[in-house]
Amino acid sequence: AALIIISLSCIVTLTVHAYFNWRHSLLNDIQRGIERKEFIAYYQPIVDANTNHWHGAELLVRWNHPKSGIITPAEFIPAAEQSGQINQITLQLLERAAYEKSTINELAPNSYISVNVTASMITNTDYVESLIGLIKQYPVLQNNVVLEFTERETFATAELGLLLSGMERLREVGVRWALDDFGTGYAGLSTLQTLSFDILKIDRTFVASSVTDAITHSILGNIAEMGLELNCTLVAEGVETAEEAEHVAQLGIQRCQGFYYAQPMPYTDYFAALKKRIKT
Ligand code: C2E
Ligand code: CA
Ligand code: CA
Ligand code: CA
């Protein structure tokens, strides 16, 4: 028995060791990726639920890795958020987006880009100032940027004041605010009223099964009603079928995002698709 316990504890030790090694090399690799500007944005259109007009696009990060090819966020965002490396990555995405937006503006001057940030970026006053500096440096970003974050990490009352003042500072350079994954977090009505989001993005779990499942159906209806009550523009995430699109529009949700309309795509593809839509 003692032998088994000893060898089990060896396995655990080795596994923990391997995990830390793996994590350490992941963080080093991310750092190298930042230095070589390997993080790029894929664009996914945000579409009018009634007219199919493309109002803007969400920028979804991809790691264009020299050995592994395109890597999706699930594989590095948790580590990059924990280490804080996401802060630099986000600034790089925005700076590149400024160049991309200037060509998009020739086709669709009123379209916006929606960028994912973390709540801890917005409670960090220095980081807020670096975002403002970047937006001021590229006038094409002013009044054209939506920042979205989820309520999964903060909203502790102590942080709420900082969050609110960070949001207000960024509003001064024309940023609008979206609450991501709406319906999955913990924010009460009073928090939502305090932060006054411009846009609520309804999490795809409520959209996906709402057509077939009566309970989800009524939850989605209630979420939509509450969002409209708060005077927000609503975006349904993860719309995958015509049926879901129709259903969402019936509930008064104004905008949709999802594979039914388009997959996230590299900037050049997004630009080409936008051009084609405007021509026809
Ligand atoms: P999210 O912000 O909720 O983004 C939406 C995710 O849903 C994207 O996954 C998108 O590709 C996917 N999606 C879009 N339409 C559909 C659909 O019809 N069906 C299904 N099943 N999925 C759909 P992606 O690109 O893998 O991103 C995953 C998450 O990673 C994002 O969730 C966001 O939380 C995070 N993320 C992405 N880019 C960034 C970034 O630049 N910074 C930070 N901090 N997080 C990011
Ligand atoms: Ca998002
Ligand atoms: Ca989301
Ligand atoms: Ca999500």
PDB file of N, CA, C and O in Angstrom, residues 12 15 26 36 78 110 136 138 165 193 195 216 243:
ATOM      1  N   VAL A  12       1.422  12.548  -9.230  1.00  0.00           N
ATOM      2  CA  VAL A  12       0.841  13.868  -9.007  1.00  0.00           C
ATOM      3  C   VAL A  12       1.913  14.944  -9.141  1.00  0.00           C
ATOM      4  O   VAL A  12       1.734  15.937  -9.842  1.00  0.00           O
ATOM      5  N   THR A  15       2.865  15.439 -12.666  1.00  0.00           N
ATOM      6  CA  THR A  15       1.808  16.092 -13.442  1.00  0.00           C
ATOM      7  C   THR A  15       1.789  17.589 -13.164  1.00  0.00           C
ATOM      8  O   THR A  15       1.712  18.399 -14.074  1.00  0.00           O
ATOM      9  N   LEU A  26       3.929  28.411 -22.349  1.00  0.00           N
ATOM     10  CA  LEU A  26       2.826  29.100 -23.039  1.00  0.00           C
ATOM     11  C   LEU A  26       2.972  30.620 -22.865  1.00  0.00           C
ATOM     12  O   LEU A  26       2.881  31.365 -23.835  1.00  0.00           O
ATOM     13  N   ARG A  36       6.218  39.780 -31.931  1.00  0.00           N
ATOM     14  CA  ARG A  36       6.174  39.630 -33.397  1.00  0.00           C
ATOM     15  C   ARG A  36       4.822  39.972 -34.001  1.00  0.00           C
ATOM     16  O   ARG A  36       4.553  39.667 -35.164  1.00  0.00           O
ATOM     17  N   PRO A  78      -7.508  32.480 -21.527  1.00  0.00           N
ATOM     18  CA  PRO A  78      -7.488  32.351 -20.068  1.00  0.00           C
ATOM     19  C   PRO A  78      -6.099  32.639 -19.480  1.00  0.00           C
ATOM     20  O   PRO A  78      -5.982  33.386 -18.496  1.00  0.00           O
ATOM     21  N   ASN A 110     -20.362  54.593 -41.198  1.00  0.00           N
ATOM     22  CA  ASN A 110     -21.039  54.542 -39.907  1.00  0.00           C
ATOM     23  C   ASN A 110     -20.910  53.205 -39.183  1.00  0.00           C
ATOM     24  O   ASN A 110     -21.476  53.027 -38.110  1.00  0.00           O
ATOM     25  N   LYS A 136      -7.450  58.687 -29.420  1.00  0.00           N
ATOM     26  CA  LYS A 136      -7.203  60.076 -29.843  1.00  0.00           C
ATOM     27  C   LYS A 136      -6.194  60.129 -30.978  1.00  0.00           C
ATOM     28  O   LYS A 136      -6.266  60.971 -31.862  1.00  0.00           O
ATOM     29  N   TYR A 138      -5.863  57.979 -33.331  1.00  0.00           N
ATOM     30  CA  TYR A 138      -6.492  57.534 -34.576  1.00  0.00           C
ATOM     31  C   TYR A 138      -7.944  58.011 -34.602  1.00  0.00           C
ATOM     32  O   TYR A 138      -8.841  57.292 -34.165  1.00  0.00           O
ATOM     33  N   SER A 165     -16.211  55.046 -13.474  1.00  0.00           N
ATOM     34  CA  SER A 165     -15.467  56.232 -13.925  1.00  0.00           C
ATOM     35  C   SER A 165     -14.617  55.904 -15.153  1.00  0.00           C
ATOM     36  O   SER A 165     -14.461  56.748 -16.038  1.00  0.00           O
ATOM     37  N   GLN A 193     -28.430  49.429 -14.167  1.00  0.00           N
ATOM     38  CA  GLN A 193     -28.860  50.818 -14.310  1.00  0.00           C
ATOM     39  C   GLN A 193     -27.718  51.786 -14.043  1.00  0.00           C
ATOM     40  O   GLN A 193     -27.549  52.767 -14.754  1.00  0.00           O
ATOM     41  N   LEU A 195     -24.468  51.250 -14.471  1.00  0.00           N
ATOM     42  CA  LEU A 195     -23.454  51.234 -15.530  1.00  0.00           C
ATOM     43  C   LEU A 195     -24.023  51.693 -16.869  1.00  0.00           C
ATOM     44  O   LEU A 195     -23.282  52.045 -17.765  1.00  0.00           O
ATOM     45  N   THR A 216     -36.632  27.897 -22.117  1.00  0.00           N
ATOM     46  CA  THR A 216     -35.652  28.829 -22.676  1.00  0.00           C
ATOM     47  C   THR A 216     -36.358  29.914 -23.474  1.00  0.00           C
ATOM     48  O   THR A 216     -35.972  31.085 -23.436  1.00  0.00           O
ATOM     49  N   GLU A 243     -34.796  30.065 -38.547  1.00  0.00           N
ATOM     50  CA  GLU A 243     -35.849  29.998 -37.540  1.00  0.00           C
ATOM     51  C   GLU A 243     -35.488  30.827 -36.302  1.00  0.00           C
ATOM     52  O   GLU A 243     -36.311  31.575 -35.770  1.00  0.00           O
TER      53      GLU A 243
END
